[in-house]
Coordinates of C-alpha atoms and ligand atoms in Angstrom, one line a residue:
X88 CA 15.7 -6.6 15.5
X89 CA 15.8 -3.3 13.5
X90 CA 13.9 -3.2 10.3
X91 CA 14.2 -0.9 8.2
X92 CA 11.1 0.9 6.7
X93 CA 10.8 2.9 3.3
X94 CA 7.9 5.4 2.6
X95 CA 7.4 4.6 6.5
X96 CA 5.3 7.6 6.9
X97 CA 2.8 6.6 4.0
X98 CA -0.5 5.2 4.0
X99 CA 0.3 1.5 4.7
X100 CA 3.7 1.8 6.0
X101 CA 2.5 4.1 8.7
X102 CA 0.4 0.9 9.5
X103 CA 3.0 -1.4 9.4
X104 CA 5.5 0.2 11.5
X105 CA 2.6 0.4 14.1
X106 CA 2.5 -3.3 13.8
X107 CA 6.0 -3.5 13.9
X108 CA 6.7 -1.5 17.1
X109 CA 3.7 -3.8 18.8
X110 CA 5.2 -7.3 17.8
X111 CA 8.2 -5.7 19.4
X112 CA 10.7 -4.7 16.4
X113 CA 12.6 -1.6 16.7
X114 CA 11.5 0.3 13.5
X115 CA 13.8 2.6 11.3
X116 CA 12.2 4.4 9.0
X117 CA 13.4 6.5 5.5
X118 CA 10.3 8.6 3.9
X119 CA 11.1 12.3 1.3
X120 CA 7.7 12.9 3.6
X121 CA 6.6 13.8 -0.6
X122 CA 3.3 12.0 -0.2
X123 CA 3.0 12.2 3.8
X124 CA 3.1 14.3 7.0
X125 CA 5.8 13.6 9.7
X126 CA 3.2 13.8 12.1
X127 CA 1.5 9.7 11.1
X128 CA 5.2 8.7 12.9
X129 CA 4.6 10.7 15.9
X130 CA 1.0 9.2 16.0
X131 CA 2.6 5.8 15.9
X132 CA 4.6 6.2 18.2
X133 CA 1.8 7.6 20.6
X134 CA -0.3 4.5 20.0
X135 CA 2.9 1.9 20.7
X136 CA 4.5 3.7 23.6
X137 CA 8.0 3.3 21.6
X138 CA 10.0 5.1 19.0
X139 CA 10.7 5.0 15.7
X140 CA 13.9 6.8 14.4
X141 CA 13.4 8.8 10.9
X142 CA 15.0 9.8 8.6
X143 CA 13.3 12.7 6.1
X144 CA 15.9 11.5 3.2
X145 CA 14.9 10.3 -0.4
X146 CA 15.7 6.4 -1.3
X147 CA 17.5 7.9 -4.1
X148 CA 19.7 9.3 -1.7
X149 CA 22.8 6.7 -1.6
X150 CA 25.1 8.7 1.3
X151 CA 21.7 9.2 3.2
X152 CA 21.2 5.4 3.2
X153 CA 24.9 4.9 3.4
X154 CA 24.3 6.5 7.1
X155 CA 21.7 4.4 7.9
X156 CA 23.3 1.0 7.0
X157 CA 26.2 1.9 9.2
X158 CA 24.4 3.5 11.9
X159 CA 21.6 0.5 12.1
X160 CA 22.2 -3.2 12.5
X161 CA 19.3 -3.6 9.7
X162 CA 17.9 -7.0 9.7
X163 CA 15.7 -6.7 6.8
X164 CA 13.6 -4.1 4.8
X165 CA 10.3 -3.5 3.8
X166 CA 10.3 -1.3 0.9
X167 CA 7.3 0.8 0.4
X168 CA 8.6 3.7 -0.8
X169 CA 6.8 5.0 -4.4
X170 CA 4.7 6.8 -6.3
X171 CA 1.4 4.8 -7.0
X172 CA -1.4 7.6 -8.4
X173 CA -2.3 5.2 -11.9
X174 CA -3.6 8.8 -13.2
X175 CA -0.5 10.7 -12.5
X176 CA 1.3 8.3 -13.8
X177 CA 0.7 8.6 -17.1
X178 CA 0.6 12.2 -17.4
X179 CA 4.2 12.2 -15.6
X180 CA 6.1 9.1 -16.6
X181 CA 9.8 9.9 -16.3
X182 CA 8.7 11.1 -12.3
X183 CA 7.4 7.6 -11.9
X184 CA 10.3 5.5 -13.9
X185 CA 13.0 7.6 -12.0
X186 CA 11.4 8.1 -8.7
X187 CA 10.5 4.4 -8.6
X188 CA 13.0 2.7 -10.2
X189 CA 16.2 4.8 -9.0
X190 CA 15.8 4.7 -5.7
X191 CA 14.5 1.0 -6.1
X192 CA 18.1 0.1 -7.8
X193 CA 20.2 2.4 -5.0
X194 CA 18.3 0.8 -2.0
X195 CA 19.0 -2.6 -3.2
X196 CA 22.6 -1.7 -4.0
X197 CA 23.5 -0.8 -0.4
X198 CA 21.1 -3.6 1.0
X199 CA 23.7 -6.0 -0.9
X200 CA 27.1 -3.8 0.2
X201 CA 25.8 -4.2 3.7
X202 CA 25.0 -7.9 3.1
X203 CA 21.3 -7.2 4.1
X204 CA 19.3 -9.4 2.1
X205 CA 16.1 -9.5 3.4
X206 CA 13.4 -7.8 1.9
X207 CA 9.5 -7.4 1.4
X208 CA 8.6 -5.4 -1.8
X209 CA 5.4 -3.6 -1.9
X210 CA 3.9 -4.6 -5.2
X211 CA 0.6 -4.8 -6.5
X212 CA -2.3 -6.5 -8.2
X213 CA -1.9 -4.0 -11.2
X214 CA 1.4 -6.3 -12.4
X215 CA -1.5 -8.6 -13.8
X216 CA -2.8 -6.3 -16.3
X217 CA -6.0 -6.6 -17.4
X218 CA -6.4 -10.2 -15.9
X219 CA -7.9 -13.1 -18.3
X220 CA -9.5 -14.8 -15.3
X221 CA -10.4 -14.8 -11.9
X222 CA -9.5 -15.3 -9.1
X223 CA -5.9 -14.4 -9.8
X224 CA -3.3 -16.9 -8.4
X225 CA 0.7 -15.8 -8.6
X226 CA 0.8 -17.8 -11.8
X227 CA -1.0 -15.8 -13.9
X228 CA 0.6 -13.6 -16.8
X229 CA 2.0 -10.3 -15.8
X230 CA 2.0 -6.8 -18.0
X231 CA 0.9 -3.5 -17.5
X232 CA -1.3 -1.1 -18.6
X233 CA 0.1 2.8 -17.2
X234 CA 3.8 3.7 -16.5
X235 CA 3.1 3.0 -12.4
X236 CA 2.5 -0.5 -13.0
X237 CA 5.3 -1.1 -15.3
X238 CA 7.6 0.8 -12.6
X239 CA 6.3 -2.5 -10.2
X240 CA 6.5 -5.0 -12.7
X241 CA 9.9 -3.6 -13.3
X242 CA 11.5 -3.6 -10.0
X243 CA 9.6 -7.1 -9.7
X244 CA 11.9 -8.2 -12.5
X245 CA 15.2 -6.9 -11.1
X246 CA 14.7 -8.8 -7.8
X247 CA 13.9 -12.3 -9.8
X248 CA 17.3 -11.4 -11.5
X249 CA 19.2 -10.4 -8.1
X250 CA 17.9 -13.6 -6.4
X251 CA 18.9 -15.8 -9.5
X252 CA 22.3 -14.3 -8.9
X253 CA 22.6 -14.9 -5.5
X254 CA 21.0 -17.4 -3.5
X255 CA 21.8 -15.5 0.0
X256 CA 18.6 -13.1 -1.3
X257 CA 15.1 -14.0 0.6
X258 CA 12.8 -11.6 -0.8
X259 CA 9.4 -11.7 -0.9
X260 CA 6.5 -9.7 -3.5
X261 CA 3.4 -8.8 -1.8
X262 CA 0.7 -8.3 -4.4
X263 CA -1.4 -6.1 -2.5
X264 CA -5.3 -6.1 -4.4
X265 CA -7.4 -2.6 -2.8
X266 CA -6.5 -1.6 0.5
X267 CA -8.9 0.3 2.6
X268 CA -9.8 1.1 5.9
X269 CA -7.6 2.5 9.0
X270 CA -6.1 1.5 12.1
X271 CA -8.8 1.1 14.9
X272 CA -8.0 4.1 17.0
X273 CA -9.0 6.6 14.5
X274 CA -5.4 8.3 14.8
X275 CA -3.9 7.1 11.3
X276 CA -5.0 6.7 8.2
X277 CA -5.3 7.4 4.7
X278 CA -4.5 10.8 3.7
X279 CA -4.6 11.5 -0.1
X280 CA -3.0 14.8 -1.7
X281 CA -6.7 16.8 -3.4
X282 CA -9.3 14.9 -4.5
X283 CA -9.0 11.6 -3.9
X284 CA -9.1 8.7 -7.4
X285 CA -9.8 6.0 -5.1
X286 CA -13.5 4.9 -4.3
X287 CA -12.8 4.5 0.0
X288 CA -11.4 8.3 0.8
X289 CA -13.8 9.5 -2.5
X290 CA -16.9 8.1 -0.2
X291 CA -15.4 9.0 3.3
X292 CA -15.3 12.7 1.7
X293 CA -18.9 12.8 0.3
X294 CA -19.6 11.1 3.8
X295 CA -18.3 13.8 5.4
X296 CA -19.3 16.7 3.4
X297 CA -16.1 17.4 1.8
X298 CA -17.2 16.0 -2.0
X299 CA -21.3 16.6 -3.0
X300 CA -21.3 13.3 -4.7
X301 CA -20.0 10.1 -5.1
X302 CA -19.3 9.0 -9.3
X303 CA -20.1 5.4 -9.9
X304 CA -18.2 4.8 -13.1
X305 CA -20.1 2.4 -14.8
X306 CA -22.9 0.5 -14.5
X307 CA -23.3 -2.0 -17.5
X308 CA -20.2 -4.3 -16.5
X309 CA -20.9 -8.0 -16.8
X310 CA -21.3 -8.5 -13.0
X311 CA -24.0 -8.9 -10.9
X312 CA -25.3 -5.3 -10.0
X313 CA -23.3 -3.8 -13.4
X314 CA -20.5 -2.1 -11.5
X315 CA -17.1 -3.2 -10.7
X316 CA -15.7 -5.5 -8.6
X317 CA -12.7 -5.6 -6.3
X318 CA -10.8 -7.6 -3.9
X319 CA -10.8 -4.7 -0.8
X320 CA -8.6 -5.3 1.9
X321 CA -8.4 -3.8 5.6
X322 CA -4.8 -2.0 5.8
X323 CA -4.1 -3.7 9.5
X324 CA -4.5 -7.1 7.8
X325 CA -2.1 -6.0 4.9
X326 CA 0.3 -4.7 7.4
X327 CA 0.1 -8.1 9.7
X328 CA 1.0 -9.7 5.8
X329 CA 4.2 -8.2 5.8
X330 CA 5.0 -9.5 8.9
X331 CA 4.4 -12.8 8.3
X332 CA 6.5 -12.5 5.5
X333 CA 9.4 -11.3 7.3
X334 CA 8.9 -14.5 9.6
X335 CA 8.9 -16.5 6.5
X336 CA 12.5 -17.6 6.1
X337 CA 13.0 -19.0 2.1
X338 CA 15.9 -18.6 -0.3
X339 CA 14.9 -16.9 -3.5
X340 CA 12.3 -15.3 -4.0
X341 CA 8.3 -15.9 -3.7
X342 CA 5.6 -13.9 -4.9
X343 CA 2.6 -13.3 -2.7
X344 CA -1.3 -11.8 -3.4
X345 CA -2.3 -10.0 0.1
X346 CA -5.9 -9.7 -0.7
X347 CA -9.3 -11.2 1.1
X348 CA -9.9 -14.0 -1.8
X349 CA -14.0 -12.2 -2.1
X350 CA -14.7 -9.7 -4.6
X351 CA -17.3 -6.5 -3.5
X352 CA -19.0 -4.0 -6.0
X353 CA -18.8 -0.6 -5.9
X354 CA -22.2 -0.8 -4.7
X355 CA -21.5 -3.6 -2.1
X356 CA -19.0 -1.0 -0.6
X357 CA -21.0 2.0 -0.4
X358 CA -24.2 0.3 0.8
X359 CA -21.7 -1.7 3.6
X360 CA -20.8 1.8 4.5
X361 CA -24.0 3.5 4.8
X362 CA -25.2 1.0 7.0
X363 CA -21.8 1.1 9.3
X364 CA -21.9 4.3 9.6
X365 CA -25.7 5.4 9.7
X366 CA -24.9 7.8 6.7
X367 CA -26.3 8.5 3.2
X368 CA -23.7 8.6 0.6
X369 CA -24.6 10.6 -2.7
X370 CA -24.3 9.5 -6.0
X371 CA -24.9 9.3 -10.0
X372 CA -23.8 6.9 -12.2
X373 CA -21.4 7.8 -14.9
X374 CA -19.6 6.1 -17.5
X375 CA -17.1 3.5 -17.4
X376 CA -13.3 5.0 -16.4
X377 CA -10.8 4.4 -19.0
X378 CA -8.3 1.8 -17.9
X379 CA -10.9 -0.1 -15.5
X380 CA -11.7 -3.6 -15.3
X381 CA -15.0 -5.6 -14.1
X382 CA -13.4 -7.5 -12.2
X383 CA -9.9 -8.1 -10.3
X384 CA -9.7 -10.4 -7.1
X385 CA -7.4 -12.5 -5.7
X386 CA -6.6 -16.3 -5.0
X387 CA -4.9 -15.6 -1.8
X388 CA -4.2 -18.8 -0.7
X389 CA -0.6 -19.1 -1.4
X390 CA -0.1 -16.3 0.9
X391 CA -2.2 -18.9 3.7
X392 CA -0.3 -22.0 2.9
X393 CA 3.1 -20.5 3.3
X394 CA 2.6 -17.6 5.0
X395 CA 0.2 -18.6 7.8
X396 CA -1.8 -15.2 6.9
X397 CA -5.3 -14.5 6.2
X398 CA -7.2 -11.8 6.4
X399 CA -9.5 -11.2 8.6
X400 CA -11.5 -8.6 8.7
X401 CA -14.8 -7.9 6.8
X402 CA -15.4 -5.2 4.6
X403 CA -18.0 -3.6 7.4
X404 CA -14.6 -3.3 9.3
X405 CA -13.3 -1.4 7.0
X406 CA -16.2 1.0 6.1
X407 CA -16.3 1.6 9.9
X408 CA -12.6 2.1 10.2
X409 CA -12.6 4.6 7.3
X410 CA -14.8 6.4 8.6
X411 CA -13.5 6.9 12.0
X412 CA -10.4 8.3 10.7
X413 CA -12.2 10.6 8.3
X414 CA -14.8 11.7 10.9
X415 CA -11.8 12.4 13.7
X416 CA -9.9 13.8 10.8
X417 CA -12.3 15.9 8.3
X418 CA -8.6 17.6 6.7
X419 CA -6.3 14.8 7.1
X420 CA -3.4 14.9 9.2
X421 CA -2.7 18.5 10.3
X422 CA -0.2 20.2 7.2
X423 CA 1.7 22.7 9.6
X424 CA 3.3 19.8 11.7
X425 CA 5.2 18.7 8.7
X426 CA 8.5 19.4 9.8
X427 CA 10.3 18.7 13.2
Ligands
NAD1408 P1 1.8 6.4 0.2 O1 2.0 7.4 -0.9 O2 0.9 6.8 1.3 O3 3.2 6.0 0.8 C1 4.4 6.0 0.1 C2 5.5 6.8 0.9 O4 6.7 6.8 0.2 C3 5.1 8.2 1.2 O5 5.2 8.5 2.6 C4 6.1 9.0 0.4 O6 6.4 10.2 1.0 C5 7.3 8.1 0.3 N1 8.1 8.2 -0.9 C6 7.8 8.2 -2.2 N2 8.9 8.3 -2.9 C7 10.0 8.3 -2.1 C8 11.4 8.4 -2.2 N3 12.0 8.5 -3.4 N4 12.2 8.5 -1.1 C9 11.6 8.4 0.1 N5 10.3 8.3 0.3 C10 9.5 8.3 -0.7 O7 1.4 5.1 -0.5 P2 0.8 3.7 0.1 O8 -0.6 3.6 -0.3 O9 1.2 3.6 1.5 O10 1.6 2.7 -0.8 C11 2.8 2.1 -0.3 C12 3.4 1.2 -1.4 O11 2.4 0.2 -1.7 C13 3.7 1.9 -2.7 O12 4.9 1.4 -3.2 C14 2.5 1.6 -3.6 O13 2.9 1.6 -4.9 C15 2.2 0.2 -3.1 N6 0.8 -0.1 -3.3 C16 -0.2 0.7 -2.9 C17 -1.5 0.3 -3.1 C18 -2.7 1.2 -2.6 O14 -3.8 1.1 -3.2 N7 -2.5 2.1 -1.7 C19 -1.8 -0.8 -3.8 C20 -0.8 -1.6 -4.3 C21 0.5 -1.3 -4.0
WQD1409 C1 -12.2 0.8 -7.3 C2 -13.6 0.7 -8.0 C3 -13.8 2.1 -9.9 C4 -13.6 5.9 -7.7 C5 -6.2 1.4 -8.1 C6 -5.0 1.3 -8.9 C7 -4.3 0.0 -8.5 C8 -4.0 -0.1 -7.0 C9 -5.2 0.3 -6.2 C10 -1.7 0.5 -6.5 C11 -13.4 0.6 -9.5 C12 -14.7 2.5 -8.8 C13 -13.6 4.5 -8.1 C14 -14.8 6.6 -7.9 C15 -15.9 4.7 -8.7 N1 -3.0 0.8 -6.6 N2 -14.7 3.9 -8.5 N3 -15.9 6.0 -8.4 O1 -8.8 1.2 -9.8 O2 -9.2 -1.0 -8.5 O3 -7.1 0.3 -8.3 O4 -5.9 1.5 -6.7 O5 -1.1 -0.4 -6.9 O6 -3.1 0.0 -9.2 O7 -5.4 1.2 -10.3 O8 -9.1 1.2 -7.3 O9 -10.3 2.6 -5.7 O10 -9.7 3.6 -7.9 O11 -11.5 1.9 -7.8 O12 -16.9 4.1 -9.1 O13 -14.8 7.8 -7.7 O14 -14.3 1.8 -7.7 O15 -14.3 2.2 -11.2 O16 -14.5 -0.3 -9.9 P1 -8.6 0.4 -8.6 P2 -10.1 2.4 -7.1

C-alpha cells in the first residue's frame, strides 16, 4: 500500500515514515526540504532496509503533485507538511497563512481529483487556545492565539466542511500535545533551524555545551513547583498514532489528542533528564513567556477507545532518547548532504 507522506523529511514525519516502512507500507514522500535535510530519508531508509521515493517539490506545487498521483497508486496521506515556529509566526504571518494554507487547499484538491480520500492531518493542541480546563478532551472550544495556530484551526475547518460534503472522506485530526524525544537508534531526530524555542532541543543543547544556560520562564504559575506544565510525548509513540489512524476505517471525520494523558513541569523534565543522562543542566529562572499557559494536557482517551493507541513510553524515555540523538549528533544532521 503506498502512502503518501508530506513534510516526510521533518521532525516527526521522518519518524513516521520509519514506522511506515517497518509495518511494511511503501512510503512516498513530498518535502521543499525548507525545514529539513535530505539526509533524515537516507537515514530511514538505512535503519528499515527499504526505500522511500522523494520528491524535493513544495505542496503548493499542483503539477509536482499532479506527477505523483499518477505516478503512485496513493492509498492515503498523512499530511505533515508546515510551518509550526509560534514565534515566527507572528512576526511573518502571510508566510504562515500562504505556506500553510495554500498548499493545504492544493493537496486536498488533487487528493479529491484522484479520488484519494484518506487522510491524517497533523494538527495540534494549540487549536484549543488558552484552554479553560484540564485535561482537554476533543470537545472543548477551539481558537487561537498566533497566526500558526489559526493556520491549523483553519485547515481543521476546511476538512469538517469537505467531509460534510462528501461522505466518501475519512479523515482524521491528530492533536498532537509536546513531542519530544528521538528514535532509539540515535540516527534521527530533532533538528531545529538556530536556537531552538522549544524546552527538549533548548536542554539537549545546554546539555551538550552548545547553549550556557537553560531559561526557565516562569516560576510563580499556579502549579505545584510554579513552572509550567505540559503533556510531553515520545515522537515514536506519536508516529505509531498515525498509524493507527490510518487503520482506523470511519466515514467523516474524527478529531484525535495524541498526547500521554500526565502533565510534567518544566522542572519534572529537566530533573528526568539529568538523572537519564548523568548530566547537569544549567539554568536561571526568568519571567513568564508571553503567550504561555500553566498548564495544557490532554484527555487522550478518545484516541484509546477508538484508536487502540496509547502511549507508552515514559518521559525518562524520552530524556534518554533526546539525548542520544543530540550526543551522536552535537550539529544536527550534516548541512552539506542537503542535496542528492
Ligand atoms: P518539521 O518542520 O520538522 O517538518 C515539517 C516538514 O514540512 C519539513 O521537512 C519542511 O521542510 C516541510 N515543509 C514545510 N512546508 C512545506 C511545503 N510547502 N511543501 C513541502 N514541504 C514543506 O516539523 P514537525 O515538528 O515534524 O511537524 C510536523 C507537523 O506537525 C507540522 O504540520 C506541525 O505544525 C505539526 N505539529 C508539530 C508539533 C511539534 O511540536 N513539533 C506539535 C503539533 C503539531
Ligand atoms: C514547554 C514549556 C515553556 C523553552 C509549542 C507551541 C505549540 C506546539 C508545541 C506546534 C513551557 C517552557 C520553554 C525554554 C522554558 N507546536 N520553556 N524555557 O510552548 O508548550 O508549545 O510547541 O503545534 O503550538 O506553542 O512548548 O517546548 O516551547 O515549552 O522554560 O527555553 O517549557 O514556558 O512551559 P509549548 P515549548
Amino acid at each position: 500500500m503506498e502512502i503518501l507522506v508530506t513534510g516526510g523529511a521533518g521532525y516527526i514525519g521522518s519518524h513516521t515514515c520509519l514506522e511506515l516502512l517497518q509495518a511494511g507500507y511503501d512510503v512516498v514522500v513530498i518535502d521543499n526540504l525548507s525545514n529539513s535535510q535530505k539526509i533524515a530519508l537516507d537515514r530511514i531508509e538505512q535503519l528499515a532496509g527499504k526505500s522511500v521515493t522523494f520528491y524535493e517539490n513544495d505542496v503548493m506545487d499542483m503539477n509536482a503533485l499532479e506527477q505523483i498521483f499518477t505516478e503512485h497508486d496513493i492509498e492515503a496521506v498523512i499530511h505533515f507538511a508546515g510551518l509550526k515556529a509560534v514565534g515566527e509566526s507572528v512576526a511573518l504571518p502571510l508566510s504562515y497563512y500562504k505556506n500553510n494554507l495554500v498548499s493545504s487547499l492544493v493537496l486536498f484538491e488533487v487528493m479529491a481529483r484522484h479520488n484519494v480520500k484518506k487522510l491524517v492531518f497533523s494538527s495540534s493542541a494549540t487549536v484549543y487556545g488558552v484552554p479553560e480546563t484540564t485535561p482537554i478532551d476533543e470537545s472543548a472550544p477551539r481558537s487561537t492565539t498566533n497566526p500558526y495556530g489559526a493556520t491549523k484551526l483553519m485547515i481543521e475547518q476546511m476538512l469538517e466542511d469537505v467531509a460534510a460534503s462528501d461522505a466518501d472522506w475519512e479523515i482524521s485530526l491528530l492533536r498532537y500535545f509536546n513531542p519530544i524525544g528521538a528514535d532509539i537508534s540515535g540516527l534521527i531526530g530533532e533538528d531545529p533551524n538556530g536556537i531552538p524555542n522549544n524546552l527538549m532541543p533548548y536542554v539537549t543543547q545546554v546539555a551538550a555545551g552548545r547553549l550556557d544556560e537553560l531559561s526557565v520562564y516562569g516560576q510563580d504559575y499556579e502549579t505545584p513547583d510554579g513552572t509550567g506544565i505540559r503533556d510531553y510525548i515520545h515522537v515514536v509513540d506519536l508516529a505509531k498514532g498515525h498509524l493507527k489512524a490510518l487503520e482506523y476505517t470511519h466515514p467523516g471525520i474524527e478529531a484525535f489528542n495524541l498526547g500521554t494523558g500526565t502533565g510534567s513541569s518544566v522542572l519534572d523534565l529537566v530533573t528526568t533528564f539529568e538523572s537519564a543522562t548523568g548530566i547537569d543542566v544549567k539554568r536561571k529562572f526568568v519571567d513568564r513567556r508571553p503567550g504561555d499557559v500553566a498548564a495544557c494536557y490532554a484527555d487522550a482517551s478518545k484516541a484509546e477507545r477508538l484508536l487502540g493507541w496509547t502511549a507508552e513510553k515514559t518521559l525518562y524515555d524520552m530524556c534518554q532518547d533526546a539525548w542520544r540523538w543530540q550526543s551522536q549528533n552535537p550539529e544536527g544532521y550534516p548541512r552539506e548532504m542537503n542535496r542528492r
